Short mmCIF file of C-alpha atoms and ligand atoms in Angstrom, two decimals:
data_model
loop_
_atom_site.label_atom_id
_atom_site.label_comp_id
_atom_site.label_asym_id
_atom_site.label_seq_id
_atom_site.Cartn_x
_atom_site.Cartn_y
_atom_site.Cartn_z
CA MET A 254 51.61 147.96 -84.65
CA GLU A 255 52.61 148.69 -88.23
CA VAL A 256 49.64 148.16 -90.57
CA ILE A 257 50.54 147.59 -94.22
CA ILE A 258 47.59 147.53 -96.62
CA THR A 259 48.43 145.91 -99.95
CA PRO A 260 46.26 145.68 -103.07
CA SER A 261 46.29 141.88 -102.97
CA ALA A 262 47.07 138.87 -100.80
CA GLY A 263 49.85 138.00 -103.25
CA GLU A 264 51.67 141.28 -102.59
CA ALA A 265 51.34 140.95 -98.82
CA SER A 266 52.63 137.35 -98.97
CA ALA A 267 55.57 138.40 -101.14
CA GLU A 268 56.44 141.24 -98.76
CA ALA A 269 56.33 138.89 -95.74
CA ALA A 270 58.54 136.42 -97.62
CA ARG A 271 61.02 139.20 -98.45
CA ILE A 272 61.16 140.21 -94.77
CA VAL A 273 61.85 136.63 -93.66
CA ALA A 274 64.39 136.00 -96.43
CA ALA A 275 66.23 139.21 -95.48
CA LEU A 276 66.34 138.05 -91.87
CA ILE A 277 67.80 134.67 -92.88
CA ARG A 278 70.45 136.33 -95.06
CA ALA A 279 71.46 138.51 -92.12
CA LYS A 280 71.20 135.67 -89.61
CA PRO A 281 71.58 132.25 -91.25
CA ARG A 282 70.76 130.48 -87.95
CA ALA A 283 67.46 132.34 -87.63
CA VAL A 284 64.62 130.79 -85.66
CA LEU A 285 61.26 131.03 -87.45
CA GLY A 286 57.83 130.63 -85.89
CA LEU A 287 55.51 129.20 -88.53
CA ALA A 288 51.77 129.02 -89.07
CA THR A 289 49.33 126.84 -91.00
CA GLY A 290 45.94 127.48 -92.64
CA SER A 291 44.96 128.99 -95.98
CA THR A 292 46.50 132.38 -95.24
CA PRO A 293 50.23 131.54 -95.34
CA LEU A 294 50.11 129.45 -98.55
CA GLY A 295 51.25 132.35 -100.75
CA PHE A 296 54.00 133.17 -98.26
CA TYR A 297 55.33 129.60 -98.42
CA ASP A 298 55.12 129.62 -102.23
CA ALA A 299 57.09 132.87 -102.35
CA LEU A 300 59.80 131.57 -100.00
CA ALA A 301 60.05 128.25 -101.88
CA GLU A 302 60.42 130.16 -105.16
CA MET A 303 63.16 132.34 -103.67
CA HIS A 304 64.90 129.19 -102.48
CA ALA A 305 64.63 127.62 -105.95
CA ARG A 306 66.28 130.74 -107.40
CA GLY A 307 69.14 130.38 -104.92
CA GLU A 308 68.16 133.53 -103.03
CA VAL A 309 67.69 132.02 -99.59
CA ASP A 310 69.32 129.08 -97.82
CA PHE A 311 67.44 127.39 -94.97
CA SER A 312 70.17 124.89 -94.03
CA GLN A 313 70.89 126.53 -90.65
CA VAL A 314 67.34 127.67 -89.92
CA THR A 315 65.29 126.29 -87.01
CA THR A 316 61.48 126.32 -87.05
CA PHE A 317 58.72 126.07 -84.46
CA ASN A 318 55.12 125.72 -85.55
CA LEU A 319 52.35 127.36 -83.60
CA ASP A 320 50.01 124.44 -83.12
CA GLU A 321 48.79 120.93 -83.90
CA TYR A 322 45.58 118.94 -83.50
CA THR A 323 45.63 116.29 -80.81
CA GLY A 324 44.93 112.72 -81.85
CA LEU A 325 46.38 113.14 -85.35
CA ALA A 326 49.66 111.42 -86.20
CA PRO A 327 52.24 113.54 -88.08
CA ASP A 328 51.47 111.67 -91.31
CA HIS A 329 47.69 112.11 -90.99
CA PRO A 330 46.52 114.00 -94.10
CA ARG A 331 44.90 116.73 -91.96
CA SER A 332 47.71 117.13 -89.41
CA TYR A 333 49.64 120.37 -89.45
CA ALA A 334 52.87 118.36 -89.60
CA ARG A 335 51.72 116.98 -92.95
CA PHE A 336 50.53 120.42 -94.07
CA MET A 337 53.97 121.88 -93.39
CA GLN A 338 55.70 119.01 -95.16
CA GLU A 339 53.56 119.41 -98.27
CA HIS A 340 53.46 123.17 -98.50
CA PHE A 341 56.90 124.15 -97.30
CA PHE A 342 59.43 121.76 -95.80
CA SER A 343 59.57 119.45 -98.83
CA ARG A 344 60.34 122.48 -101.03
CA VAL A 345 63.27 123.98 -99.11
CA ASN A 346 66.44 122.73 -97.39
CA ILE A 347 65.52 122.93 -93.71
CA ALA A 348 67.27 120.14 -91.77
CA PRO A 349 64.54 117.77 -90.47
CA GLY A 350 66.18 117.83 -87.03
CA ARG A 351 65.61 121.58 -86.79
CA ILE A 352 61.85 121.36 -87.42
CA HIS A 353 59.59 121.50 -84.36
CA ILE A 354 55.82 120.96 -84.36
CA PRO A 355 53.80 120.04 -81.27
CA ASP A 356 53.17 116.28 -81.19
CA GLY A 357 49.46 115.60 -81.51
CA LEU A 358 50.00 112.11 -80.10
CA ALA A 359 52.01 113.17 -77.01
CA ARG A 360 50.98 110.97 -74.08
CA ASP A 361 51.93 113.44 -71.38
CA ILE A 362 50.67 116.68 -72.89
CA PRO A 363 51.72 119.07 -70.06
CA ALA A 364 55.27 117.63 -70.12
CA HIS A 365 55.35 117.87 -73.92
CA CYS A 366 54.22 121.51 -73.77
CA GLU A 367 56.89 122.36 -71.22
CA ALA A 368 59.53 120.68 -73.37
CA TYR A 369 58.31 122.69 -76.38
CA GLU A 370 58.76 125.95 -74.47
CA ALA A 371 62.21 124.79 -73.32
CA ALA A 372 63.21 123.93 -76.90
CA ILE A 373 62.24 127.46 -78.04
CA ARG A 374 64.34 128.95 -75.25
CA GLU A 375 67.29 126.67 -76.02
CA ALA A 376 67.15 127.66 -79.69
CA GLY A 377 67.63 131.27 -78.55
CA GLY A 378 63.99 132.36 -78.91
CA ILE A 379 61.95 132.99 -82.04
CA ASP A 380 63.31 135.73 -84.32
CA VAL A 381 60.19 136.15 -86.40
CA GLN A 382 56.77 134.63 -85.80
CA LEU A 383 54.37 134.32 -88.73
CA LEU A 384 50.70 134.47 -87.76
CA GLY A 385 47.25 134.27 -89.28
CA ILE A 386 44.19 135.43 -87.39
CA GLY A 387 41.01 133.42 -86.86
CA SER A 388 37.65 134.99 -87.68
CA ASP A 389 37.07 134.78 -83.90
CA GLY A 390 40.26 136.75 -83.20
CA HIS A 391 42.47 133.81 -82.26
CA ILE A 392 46.22 133.62 -82.89
CA GLY A 393 47.70 130.15 -82.96
CA PHE A 394 44.77 128.31 -81.43
CA ASN A 395 44.45 130.76 -78.55
CA GLU A 396 40.69 131.06 -78.67
CA PRO A 397 38.73 133.96 -77.10
CA SER A 398 39.15 133.97 -73.30
CA SER A 399 42.71 132.59 -73.57
CA SER A 400 44.99 134.04 -70.95
CA LEU A 401 47.17 136.74 -72.44
CA GLY A 402 49.96 135.31 -70.28
CA SER A 403 49.50 131.75 -71.58
CA ARG A 404 52.25 129.35 -72.63
CA THR A 405 52.14 126.25 -74.83
CA ARG A 406 49.27 124.08 -73.63
CA LEU A 407 46.17 122.07 -74.52
CA LYS A 408 43.19 124.11 -75.75
CA THR A 409 39.63 123.25 -76.72
CA LEU A 410 38.50 124.76 -80.03
CA THR A 411 35.44 126.99 -80.23
CA GLU A 412 32.50 125.85 -82.34
CA ARG A 413 33.28 128.69 -84.73
CA THR A 414 36.84 127.49 -85.34
CA ILE A 415 35.58 123.94 -85.80
CA ARG A 416 33.15 125.29 -88.42
CA ASP A 417 35.88 127.40 -90.07
CA ASN A 418 38.28 124.45 -90.27
CA ALA A 419 35.70 121.83 -91.26
CA ARG A 420 36.50 122.64 -94.92
CA PHE A 421 39.71 120.65 -94.54
CA PHE A 422 37.89 117.59 -93.16
CA ALA A 423 35.08 115.37 -94.49
CA SER A 424 32.68 116.83 -91.89
CA PRO A 425 32.73 119.14 -88.82
CA GLU A 426 32.48 116.03 -86.59
CA GLU A 427 35.92 114.94 -87.80
CA VAL A 428 37.65 118.15 -86.67
CA PRO A 429 39.53 117.35 -83.46
CA ARG A 430 38.15 119.25 -80.44
CA HIS A 431 41.54 119.66 -78.80
CA VAL A 432 44.80 121.17 -79.93
CA ILE A 433 48.24 121.96 -78.58
CA THR A 434 49.12 125.59 -79.18
CA MET A 435 51.84 128.03 -78.26
CA GLY A 436 50.38 130.50 -75.79
CA VAL A 437 49.80 134.21 -76.26
CA ARG A 438 52.83 134.93 -74.08
CA THR A 439 54.96 132.52 -76.12
CA ILE A 440 53.99 134.46 -79.25
CA LEU A 441 54.65 137.84 -77.62
CA ASP A 442 58.17 136.65 -76.75
CA ALA A 443 59.09 136.43 -80.45
CA ARG A 444 61.40 139.29 -81.45
CA ARG A 445 59.17 140.21 -84.37
CA CYS A 446 55.65 139.20 -85.37
CA LEU A 447 54.21 139.24 -88.88
CA VAL A 448 50.45 138.83 -89.12
CA LEU A 449 48.79 138.08 -92.46
CA ALA A 450 45.03 138.43 -92.99
CA PHE A 451 43.12 138.28 -96.25
CA GLY A 452 39.51 138.54 -97.33
CA ASP A 453 36.39 140.13 -95.89
CA ALA A 454 35.77 137.24 -93.48
CA LYS A 455 38.76 138.57 -91.50
CA ALA A 456 37.83 142.29 -91.58
CA ALA A 457 36.08 142.40 -88.20
CA ALA A 458 38.81 140.40 -86.44
CA VAL A 459 41.53 142.57 -88.00
CA ALA A 460 39.85 145.80 -86.81
CA ALA A 461 39.36 144.39 -83.31
CA MET A 462 42.97 143.21 -83.20
CA ALA A 463 44.58 146.45 -84.34
CA GLU A 464 42.18 149.11 -83.07
CA GLY A 465 40.01 147.57 -80.37
CA PRO A 466 40.86 147.24 -76.70
CA VAL A 467 43.50 144.74 -75.59
CA THR A 468 41.32 141.92 -74.33
CA ALA A 469 41.32 138.16 -73.92
CA ASP A 470 38.06 138.30 -75.88
CA VAL A 471 40.25 138.96 -78.96
CA PRO A 472 43.56 137.22 -78.19
CA ALA A 473 45.18 138.78 -81.29
CA SER A 474 44.72 142.21 -79.66
CA ALA A 475 47.57 141.26 -77.29
CA LEU A 476 49.87 141.99 -80.24
CA GLN A 477 49.26 145.72 -79.57
CA LEU A 478 51.68 145.17 -76.68
CA HIS A 479 54.38 143.81 -79.00
CA ALA A 480 57.20 146.23 -79.80
CA SER A 481 57.69 145.00 -83.38
CA CYS A 482 54.54 143.64 -84.97
CA ALA A 483 53.56 144.18 -88.60
CA LEU A 484 50.07 143.41 -89.88
CA LEU A 485 49.92 142.82 -93.64
CA VAL A 486 46.40 142.85 -95.04
CA ASP A 487 44.66 143.03 -98.39
CA GLU A 488 41.96 145.63 -99.10
CA GLU A 489 39.12 143.30 -98.07
CA ALA A 490 40.62 142.45 -94.70
CA ALA A 491 41.39 146.17 -94.16
CA ALA A 492 37.82 147.25 -94.89
CA ARG A 493 36.84 147.89 -91.26
CA LEU A 494 40.03 149.63 -90.08
CA LYS A 495 39.04 153.14 -89.11
CA ARG A 496 42.56 154.49 -89.57
CA ALA A 497 43.15 152.84 -92.96
CA GLU A 498 43.97 156.14 -94.68
CA TYR A 499 46.48 157.00 -91.99
CA TYR A 500 48.23 153.61 -92.32
CA ARG A 501 48.47 154.08 -96.10
CA TRP A 502 49.89 157.56 -95.63
CA VAL A 503 52.48 156.37 -93.10
CA TYR A 504 53.61 153.53 -95.35
CA ALA A 505 53.78 155.75 -98.44
CA ASN A 506 55.91 158.27 -96.53
CA LYS A 507 58.21 155.82 -94.82
CA PRO A 508 61.85 156.73 -95.33
CA ALA A 509 63.60 154.21 -97.58
CA TRP A 510 66.03 153.18 -94.82
CA GLN A 511 63.11 152.20 -92.63
CA ARG A 512 61.42 149.88 -95.08
CA THR A 513 63.31 146.65 -94.34
CA PRO A 514 65.98 147.22 -91.68
CA GLN A 515 64.01 145.70 -88.79
CA ALA A 516 63.79 142.56 -90.82
CA GLN A 517 67.45 142.58 -91.68
CA ARG A 518 68.62 143.20 -88.15
CA PRO A 519 69.46 139.75 -86.73
P1 PGA B 125 43.15 130.52 -92.12
O1 PGA B 125 43.30 130.38 -90.55
O2 PGA B 125 44.44 131.01 -92.62
O3 PGA B 125 42.85 129.14 -92.63
O4 PGA B 125 42.03 131.48 -92.35
C1 PGA B 125 43.92 131.42 -89.85
C2 PGA B 125 43.92 131.06 -88.37
O5 PGA B 125 43.00 130.36 -87.93
O6 PGA B 125 44.84 131.48 -87.66
#
């Protein structure tokens, strides 16, 4: 895993946006895996600003979001479909027909999850998957104890995630208990993963993910098995990484040709 420690969340977000924009320029029909939450907001702002400046065209791009709450309609103010609309899709030119988000109102959830996996395959697989990490070590909504071989399915949130996400709702009781999420295996299938993590509340999860054992107790640790995963963190989120100085040294000494080519390679 490549660990990139940046002075601020803004710089990490801008770097992730540059990587994704470079991919789209090299492969206009790129397939993006997208994430919600507080963490990717700066990333979406940076991409929307690049789009406004004419630097990136999303017209051929296809997207798949990681997860959605069950029981919330796409226009519910707290649904992830609405989040994506407000923070990203309304600001760029992605064709609505190319946007995929699990349907929180699906009647037959197993069939819906299978169809979601099939749609990812039919689109040619995800080129780059953006990820945040939960304070409990989840990716998507793959909570601790999730199978590292899991596919898109229904999950029950942990009490900790319900507490973490209650800030978006009137009260913790209003946070749905169930979600549909891509599985750990689905995420590992992406050709490249970009993980963003900011602030000291993420420091323990970041250290466990990058330097702890690969374990279902920290589903994000499965990314150690991914051949092309970059973790972009600010100083606070990096605070508990025992090899922080080494990561800084590696990044500072990276040959220029190595800085963006993985991103540019379609
Ligand atoms: P956050 O969530 O960005 O709101 O902290 C991250 C996550 O739960 O994956």
